[in-house]
Short mmCIF file of C-alpha atoms in Angstrom, two decimals:
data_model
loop_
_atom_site.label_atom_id
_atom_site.label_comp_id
_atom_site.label_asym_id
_atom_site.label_seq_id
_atom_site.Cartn_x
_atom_site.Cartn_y
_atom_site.Cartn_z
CA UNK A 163 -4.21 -16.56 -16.15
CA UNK A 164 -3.47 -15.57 -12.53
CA UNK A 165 -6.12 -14.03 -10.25
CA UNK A 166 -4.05 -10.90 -10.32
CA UNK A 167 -3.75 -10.66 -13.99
CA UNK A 168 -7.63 -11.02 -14.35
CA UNK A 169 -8.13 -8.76 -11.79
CA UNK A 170 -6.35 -5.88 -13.66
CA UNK A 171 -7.47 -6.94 -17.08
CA UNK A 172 -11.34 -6.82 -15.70
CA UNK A 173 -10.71 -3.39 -13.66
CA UNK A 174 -9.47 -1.99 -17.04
CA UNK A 175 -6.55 -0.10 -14.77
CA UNK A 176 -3.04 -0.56 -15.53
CA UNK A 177 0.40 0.91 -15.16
CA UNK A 178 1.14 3.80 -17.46
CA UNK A 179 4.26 2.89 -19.50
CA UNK A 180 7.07 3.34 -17.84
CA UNK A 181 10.81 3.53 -18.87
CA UNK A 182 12.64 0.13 -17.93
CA UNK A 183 14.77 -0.43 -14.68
CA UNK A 184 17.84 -0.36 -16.91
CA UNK A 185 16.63 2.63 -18.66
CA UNK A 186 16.07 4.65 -15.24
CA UNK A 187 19.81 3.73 -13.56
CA UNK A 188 21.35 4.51 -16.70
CA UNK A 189 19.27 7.92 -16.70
CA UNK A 190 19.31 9.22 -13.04
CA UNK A 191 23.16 7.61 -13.15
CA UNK A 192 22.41 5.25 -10.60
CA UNK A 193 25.31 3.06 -9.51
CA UNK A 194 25.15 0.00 -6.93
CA UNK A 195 27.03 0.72 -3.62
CA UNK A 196 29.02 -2.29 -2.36
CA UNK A 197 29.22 -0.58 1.26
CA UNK A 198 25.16 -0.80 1.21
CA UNK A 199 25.40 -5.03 -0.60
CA UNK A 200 23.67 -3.03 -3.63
CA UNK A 201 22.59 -5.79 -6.04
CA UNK A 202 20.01 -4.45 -8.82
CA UNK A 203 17.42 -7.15 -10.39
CA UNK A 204 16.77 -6.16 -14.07
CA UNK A 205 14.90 -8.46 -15.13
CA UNK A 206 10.98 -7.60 -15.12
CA UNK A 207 10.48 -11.26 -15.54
CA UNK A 208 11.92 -12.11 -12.27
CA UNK A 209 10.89 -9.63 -9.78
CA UNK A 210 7.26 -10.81 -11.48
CA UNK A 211 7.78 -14.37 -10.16
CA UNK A 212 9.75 -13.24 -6.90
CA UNK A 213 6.32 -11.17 -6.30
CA UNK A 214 4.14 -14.35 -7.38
CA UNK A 215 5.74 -16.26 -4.66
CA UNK A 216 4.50 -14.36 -2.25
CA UNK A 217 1.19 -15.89 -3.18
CA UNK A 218 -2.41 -13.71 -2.97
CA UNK A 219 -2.26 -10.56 -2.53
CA UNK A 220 -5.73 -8.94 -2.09
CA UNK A 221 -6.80 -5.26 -2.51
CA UNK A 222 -7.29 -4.82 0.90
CA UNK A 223 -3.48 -5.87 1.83
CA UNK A 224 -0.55 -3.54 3.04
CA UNK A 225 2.79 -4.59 1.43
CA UNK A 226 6.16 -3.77 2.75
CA UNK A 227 8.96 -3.99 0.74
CA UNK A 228 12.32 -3.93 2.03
CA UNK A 229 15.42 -1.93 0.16
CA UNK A 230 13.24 -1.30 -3.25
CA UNK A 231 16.35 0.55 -5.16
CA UNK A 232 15.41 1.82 -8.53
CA UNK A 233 12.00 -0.11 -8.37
CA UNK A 234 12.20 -3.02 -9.91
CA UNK A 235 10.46 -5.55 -7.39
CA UNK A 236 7.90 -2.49 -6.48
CA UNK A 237 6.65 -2.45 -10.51
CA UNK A 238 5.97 -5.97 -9.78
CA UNK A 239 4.23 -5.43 -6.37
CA UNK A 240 1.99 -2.28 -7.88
CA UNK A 241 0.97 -4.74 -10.60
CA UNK A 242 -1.01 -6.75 -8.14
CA UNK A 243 -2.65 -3.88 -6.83
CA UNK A 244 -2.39 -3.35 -2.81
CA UNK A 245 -3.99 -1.29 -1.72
CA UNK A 246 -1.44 0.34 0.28
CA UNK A 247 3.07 -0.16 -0.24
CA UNK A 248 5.26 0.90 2.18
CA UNK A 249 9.21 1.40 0.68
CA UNK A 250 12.15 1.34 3.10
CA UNK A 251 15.01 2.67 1.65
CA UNK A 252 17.83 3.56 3.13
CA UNK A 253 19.95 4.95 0.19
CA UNK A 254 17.98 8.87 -1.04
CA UNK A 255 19.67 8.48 -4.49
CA UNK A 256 16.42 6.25 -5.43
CA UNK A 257 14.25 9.15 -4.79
CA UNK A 258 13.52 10.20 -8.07
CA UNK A 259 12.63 6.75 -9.39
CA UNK A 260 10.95 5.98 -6.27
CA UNK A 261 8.76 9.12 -6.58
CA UNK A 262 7.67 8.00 -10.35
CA UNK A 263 6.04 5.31 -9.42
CA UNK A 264 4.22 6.52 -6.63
CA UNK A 265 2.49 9.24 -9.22
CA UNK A 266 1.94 6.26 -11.56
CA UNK A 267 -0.01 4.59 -8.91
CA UNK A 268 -2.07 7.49 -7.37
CA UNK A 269 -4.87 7.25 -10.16
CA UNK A 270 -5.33 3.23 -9.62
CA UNK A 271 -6.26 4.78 -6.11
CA UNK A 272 -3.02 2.37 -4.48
CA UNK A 273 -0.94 4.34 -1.66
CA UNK A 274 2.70 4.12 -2.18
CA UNK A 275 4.28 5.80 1.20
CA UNK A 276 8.20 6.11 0.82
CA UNK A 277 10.20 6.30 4.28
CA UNK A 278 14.25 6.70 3.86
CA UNK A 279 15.23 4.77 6.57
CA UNK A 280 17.16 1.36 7.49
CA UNK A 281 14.94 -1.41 8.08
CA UNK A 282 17.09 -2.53 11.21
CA UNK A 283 15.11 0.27 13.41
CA UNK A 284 12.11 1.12 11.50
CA UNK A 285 9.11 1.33 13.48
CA UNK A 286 6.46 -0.93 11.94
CA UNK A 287 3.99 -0.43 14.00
CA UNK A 288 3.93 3.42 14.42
CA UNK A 289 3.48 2.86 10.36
CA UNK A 290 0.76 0.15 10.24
CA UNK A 291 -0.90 0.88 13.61
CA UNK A 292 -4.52 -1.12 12.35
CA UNK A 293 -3.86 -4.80 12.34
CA UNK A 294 -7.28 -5.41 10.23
CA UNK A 295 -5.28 -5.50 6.88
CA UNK A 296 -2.97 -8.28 5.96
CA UNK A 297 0.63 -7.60 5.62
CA UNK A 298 3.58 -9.40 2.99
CA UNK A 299 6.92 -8.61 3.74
CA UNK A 300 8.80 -8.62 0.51
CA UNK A 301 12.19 -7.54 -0.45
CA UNK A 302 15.84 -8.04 -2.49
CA UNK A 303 17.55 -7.99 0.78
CA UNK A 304 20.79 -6.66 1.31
CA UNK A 305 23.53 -10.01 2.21
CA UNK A 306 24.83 -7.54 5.03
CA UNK A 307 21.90 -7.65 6.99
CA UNK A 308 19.87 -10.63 5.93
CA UNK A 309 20.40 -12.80 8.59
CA UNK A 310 20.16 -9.95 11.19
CA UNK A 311 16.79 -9.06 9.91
CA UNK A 312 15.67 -12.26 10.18
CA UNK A 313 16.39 -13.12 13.77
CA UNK A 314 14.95 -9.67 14.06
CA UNK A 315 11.72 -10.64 12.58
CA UNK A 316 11.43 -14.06 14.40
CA UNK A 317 11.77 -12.01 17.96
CA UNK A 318 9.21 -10.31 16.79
CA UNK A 319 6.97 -13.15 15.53
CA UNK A 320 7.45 -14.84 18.97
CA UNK A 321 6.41 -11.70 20.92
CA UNK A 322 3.52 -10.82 18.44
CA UNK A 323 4.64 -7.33 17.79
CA UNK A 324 5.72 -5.46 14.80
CA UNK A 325 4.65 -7.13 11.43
CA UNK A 326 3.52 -10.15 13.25
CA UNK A 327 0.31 -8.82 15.24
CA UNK A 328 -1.44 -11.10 12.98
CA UNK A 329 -0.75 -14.59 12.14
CA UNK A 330 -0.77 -14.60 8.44
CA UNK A 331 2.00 -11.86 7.87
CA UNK A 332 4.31 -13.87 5.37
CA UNK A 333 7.60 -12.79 4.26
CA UNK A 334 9.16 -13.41 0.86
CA UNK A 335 12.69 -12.65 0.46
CA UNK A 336 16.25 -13.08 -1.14
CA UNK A 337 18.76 -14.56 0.37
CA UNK A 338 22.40 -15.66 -1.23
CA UNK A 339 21.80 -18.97 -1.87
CA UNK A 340 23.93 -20.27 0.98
CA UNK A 341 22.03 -18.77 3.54
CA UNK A 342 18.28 -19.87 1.67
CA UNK A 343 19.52 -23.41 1.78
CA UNK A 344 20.42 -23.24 5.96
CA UNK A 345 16.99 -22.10 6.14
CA UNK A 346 15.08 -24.72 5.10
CA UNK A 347 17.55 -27.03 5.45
CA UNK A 348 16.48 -30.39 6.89
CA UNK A 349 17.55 -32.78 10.13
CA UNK A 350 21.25 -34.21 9.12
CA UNK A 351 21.99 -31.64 6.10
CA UNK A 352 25.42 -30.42 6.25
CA UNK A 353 23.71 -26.95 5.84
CA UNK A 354 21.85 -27.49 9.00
CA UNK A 355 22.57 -24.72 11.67
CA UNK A 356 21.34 -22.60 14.38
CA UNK A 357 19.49 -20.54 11.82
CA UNK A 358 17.59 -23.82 10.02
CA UNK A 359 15.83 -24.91 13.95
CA UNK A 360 15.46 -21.04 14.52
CA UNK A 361 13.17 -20.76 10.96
CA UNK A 362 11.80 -23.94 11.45
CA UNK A 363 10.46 -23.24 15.00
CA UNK A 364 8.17 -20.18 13.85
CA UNK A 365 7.79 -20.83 10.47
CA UNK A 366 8.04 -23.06 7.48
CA UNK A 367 10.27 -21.97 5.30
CA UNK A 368 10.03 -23.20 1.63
CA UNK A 369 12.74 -22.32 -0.89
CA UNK A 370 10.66 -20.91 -4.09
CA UNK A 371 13.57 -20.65 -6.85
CA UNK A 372 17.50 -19.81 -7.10
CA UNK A 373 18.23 -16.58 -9.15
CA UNK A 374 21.84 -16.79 -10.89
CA UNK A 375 24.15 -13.97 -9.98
CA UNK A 376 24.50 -13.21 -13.26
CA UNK A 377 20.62 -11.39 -13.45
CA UNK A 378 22.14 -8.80 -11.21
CA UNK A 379 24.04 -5.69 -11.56
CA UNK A 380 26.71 -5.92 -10.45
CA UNK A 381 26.95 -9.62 -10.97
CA UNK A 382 27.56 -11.20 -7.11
CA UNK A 383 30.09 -14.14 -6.19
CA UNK A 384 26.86 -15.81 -5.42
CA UNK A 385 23.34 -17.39 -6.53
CA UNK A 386 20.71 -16.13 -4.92
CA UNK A 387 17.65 -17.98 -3.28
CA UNK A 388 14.37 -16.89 -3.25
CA UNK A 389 12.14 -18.08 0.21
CA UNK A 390 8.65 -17.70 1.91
CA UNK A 391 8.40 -17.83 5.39
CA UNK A 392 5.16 -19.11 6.52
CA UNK A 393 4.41 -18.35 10.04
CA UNK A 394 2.97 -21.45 12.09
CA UNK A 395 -0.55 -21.15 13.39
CA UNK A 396 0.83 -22.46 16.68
CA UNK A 397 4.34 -22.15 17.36
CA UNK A 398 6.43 -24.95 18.50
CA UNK A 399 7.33 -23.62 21.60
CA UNK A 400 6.36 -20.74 24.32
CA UNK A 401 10.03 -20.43 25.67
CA UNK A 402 11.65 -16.77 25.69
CA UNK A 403 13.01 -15.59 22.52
CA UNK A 404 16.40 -14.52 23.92
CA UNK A 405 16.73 -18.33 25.49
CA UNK A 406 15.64 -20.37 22.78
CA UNK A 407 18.31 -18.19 20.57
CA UNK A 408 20.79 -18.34 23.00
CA UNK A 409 20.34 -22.02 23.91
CA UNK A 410 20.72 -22.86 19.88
CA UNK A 411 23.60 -20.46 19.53
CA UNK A 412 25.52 -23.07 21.87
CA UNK A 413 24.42 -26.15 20.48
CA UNK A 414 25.34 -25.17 16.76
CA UNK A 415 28.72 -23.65 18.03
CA UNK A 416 30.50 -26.93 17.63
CA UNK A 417 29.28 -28.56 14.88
CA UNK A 418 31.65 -31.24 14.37
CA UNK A 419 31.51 -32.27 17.97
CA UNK A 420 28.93 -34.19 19.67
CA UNK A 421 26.24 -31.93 20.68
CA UNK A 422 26.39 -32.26 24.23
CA UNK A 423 30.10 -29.88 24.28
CA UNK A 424 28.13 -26.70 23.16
CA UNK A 425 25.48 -27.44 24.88
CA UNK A 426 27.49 -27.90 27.87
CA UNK A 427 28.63 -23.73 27.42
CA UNK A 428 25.46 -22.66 28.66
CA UNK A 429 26.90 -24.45 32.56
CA UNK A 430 29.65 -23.54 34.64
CA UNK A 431 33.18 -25.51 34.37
CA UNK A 432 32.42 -26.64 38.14
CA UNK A 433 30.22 -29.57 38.10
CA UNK A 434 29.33 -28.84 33.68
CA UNK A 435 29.89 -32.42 33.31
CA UNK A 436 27.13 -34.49 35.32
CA UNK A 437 24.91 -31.47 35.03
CA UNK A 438 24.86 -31.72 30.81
CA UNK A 439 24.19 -35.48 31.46
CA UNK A 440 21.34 -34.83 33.60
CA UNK A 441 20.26 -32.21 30.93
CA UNK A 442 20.44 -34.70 28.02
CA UNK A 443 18.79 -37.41 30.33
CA UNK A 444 15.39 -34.80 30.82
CA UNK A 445 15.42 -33.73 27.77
CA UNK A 446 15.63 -37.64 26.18
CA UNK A 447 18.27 -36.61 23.65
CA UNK A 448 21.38 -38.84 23.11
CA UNK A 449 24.05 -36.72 23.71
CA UNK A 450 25.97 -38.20 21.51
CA UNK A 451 24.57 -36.86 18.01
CA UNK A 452 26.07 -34.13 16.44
CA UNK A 453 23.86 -30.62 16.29
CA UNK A 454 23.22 -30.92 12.53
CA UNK A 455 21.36 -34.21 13.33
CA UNK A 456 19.12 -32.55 15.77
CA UNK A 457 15.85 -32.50 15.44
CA UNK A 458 13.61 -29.33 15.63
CA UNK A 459 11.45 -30.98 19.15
CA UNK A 460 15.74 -32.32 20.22
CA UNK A 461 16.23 -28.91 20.39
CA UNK A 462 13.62 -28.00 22.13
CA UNK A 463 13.62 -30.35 24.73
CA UNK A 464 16.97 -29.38 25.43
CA UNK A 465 15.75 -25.77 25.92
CA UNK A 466 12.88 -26.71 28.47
CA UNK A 467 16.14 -28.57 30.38
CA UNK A 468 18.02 -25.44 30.30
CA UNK A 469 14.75 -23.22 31.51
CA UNK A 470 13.73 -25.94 34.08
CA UNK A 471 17.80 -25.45 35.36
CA UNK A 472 18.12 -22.20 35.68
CA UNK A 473 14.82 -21.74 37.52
CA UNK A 474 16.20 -24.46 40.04
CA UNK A 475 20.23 -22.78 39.72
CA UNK A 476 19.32 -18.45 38.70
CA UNK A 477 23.19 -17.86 39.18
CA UNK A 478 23.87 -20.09 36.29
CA UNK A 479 21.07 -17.98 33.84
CA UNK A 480 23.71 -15.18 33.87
CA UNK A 481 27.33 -17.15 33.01
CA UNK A 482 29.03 -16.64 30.11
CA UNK A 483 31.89 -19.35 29.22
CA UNK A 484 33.79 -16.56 26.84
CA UNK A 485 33.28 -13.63 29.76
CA UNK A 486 35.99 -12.61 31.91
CA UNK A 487 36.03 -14.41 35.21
CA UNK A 488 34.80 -12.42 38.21
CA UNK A 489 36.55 -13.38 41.68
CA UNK A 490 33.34 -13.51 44.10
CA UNK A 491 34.04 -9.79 45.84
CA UNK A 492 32.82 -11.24 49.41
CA UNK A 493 36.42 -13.82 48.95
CA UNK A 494 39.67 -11.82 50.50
CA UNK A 495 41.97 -11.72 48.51
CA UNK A 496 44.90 -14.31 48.58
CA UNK A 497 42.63 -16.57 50.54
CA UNK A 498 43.22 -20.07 49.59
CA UNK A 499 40.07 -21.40 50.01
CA UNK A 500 37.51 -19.43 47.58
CA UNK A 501 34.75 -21.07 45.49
CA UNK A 502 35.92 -20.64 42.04
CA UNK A 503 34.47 -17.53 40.11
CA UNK A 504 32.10 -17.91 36.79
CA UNK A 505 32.50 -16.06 34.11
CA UNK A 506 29.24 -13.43 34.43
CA UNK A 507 27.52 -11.53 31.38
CA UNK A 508 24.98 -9.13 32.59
CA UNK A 509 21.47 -9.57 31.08
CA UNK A 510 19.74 -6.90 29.57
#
């Protein structure tokens, strides 16, 4: 028997009965939305063990749950007994099924706060402004924004804002199963990618179970993967967010290619050559492996280079190899002898 499960049994408090998710959309006429990647999880049985995976959750513990629909993961969530459950839902037709639950929750003295709103710009801190209470970020994610939300989540995570003010906020979420397996997938999988080194550098991701895409209504062209995201205690690097991401973006832009080409995206055409090498020669990577066979510490290595270059060359932080190329204004035009533009992006 599960801690959670005795816990309940002993307190002697319980959900009233309730009418089943399939009961409720067929009632309240609820149809999925493909504009919104509406996917509903029937199956009691399986938003149990999605919510299991999350692992403890104590009565003292907020839980955010991301995109509940008609309720079926947030059943599962009020069985364990939070004290408090935050819904963000952007889609007001789950109102009514939303708003049962919360009354069915009030007497077990749990605190079920709905916001309509899209997870993309809620405010998580204005919500949760006391960091003394651990937080679990669970949710049936939409595929539309799953992998935005993520990177998201990891800029946060790196800056210790948002959800992440504490170290021990984990996140357990649904993924198709494509996207789960790039996640956690390892040095010289074919489903390595920018996103694997991203997960891997500020968490360890585990891949709990695949759902079939037949549990869902509608049924999706896809499996579905169910992972928790473990933040590290000590992250594996102290770099800026935006050029870690932007550094990995390059590297995993070409994967068939030997790594050193994307890499070499992040330099100027004039003298991108001997600069990569130097680069690759810091940052004791062979240059010659392709990205998917880079290691999480390769990668980084290769993002101290960059850092350490751009501190020594700051016009080169700024270029952009698919920007439009900017003539240096201080050249007169039709002069033959110019230095040759870069192609600029402005930082924000």
């Amino acid at each position: 028997m599960s801690q959670a499960t005795a816990r309940v049994l002993n307190s002697g408090m319980r959900l009233p009965p309730l009418p089943t998710i399939r009961e409720l959309v067929k009632l309240y006429k609820l149809q999925a939305m493909k504009q919104l990647s509406q996917n509903f999880l029937m199956d009691e049985r399986l938003t149990d063990k999605i919510v299991k995976s999350a692992g403890r959750i104590d009565p003292r513990d907020i839980v955010l749950e991301v995109g509940p629909g008609p309720g079926g993961i947030t059943r599962s969530i009020l069985r364990r007994q939070p004290q408090r459950l935050i819904l963000v839902e952007k889609d007001r037709r789950f109102g009514e099924t939303l708003q049962l639950l919360r009354e069915c929750a009030s007497p077990l003295d749990m605190q079920v706060d709905i916001y309509y709103d899209d997870i993309l710009r809620f405010n998580i801190e204005q919500h949760i402004p006391d960091i003394t209470q651990r937080i679990h970020l669970i949710g049936n994610l939409p595929f539309s924004i799953s992998t935005r939300l993520l990177i998201n989540w990891y800029a946060d995570l790196a800056a210790r804002r948002g959800a992440f003010r504490r170290n021990d906020t984990c996140m357990t979420l649904t993924f198709q199963k494509e996207v789960a397996e790039r996640i956690c997938a390892p040095v010289g999988s074919e489903q390595r990618c920018r996103l694997s080194v991203m997960s891997q550098i500020w968490t360890e991701p585990v891949m709990k179970f695949i759902i079939p895409g037949k549990a869902f209504v509608p049924k999706p062209q896809v499996d579905v993967g169910v992972v928790k995201l473990m933040p590290l205690k000590q992250p594996k690097t102290q770099l800026p967010f935006s050029l870690v991401e932007r550094v990995m973006r390059h590297i995993f832009s070409m994967r068939q290619k030997y790594c050193r080409r994307g890499y070499g995206t992040l330099l100027p055409p004039d003298g991108r050559e001997e600069a990569t090498q130097t680069l690759f020669q810091r940052a004791d990577v062979r240059d010659t492996l392709r990205s998917f066979e880079l290691s999480v510490p390769q990668c980084l290595r290769l993002a101290d280079a960059y850092a350490e270059y751009i501190r020594e060359h700051p016009e080169v932080e700024g270029y952009d190899y698919r920007g439009p190329k900017i003539q240096d204004a201080a050249t007169p035009s039709g002069d033959n002898d110019f230095t040759p533009a870069y192609n600029v992006v402005k930082c924000i």
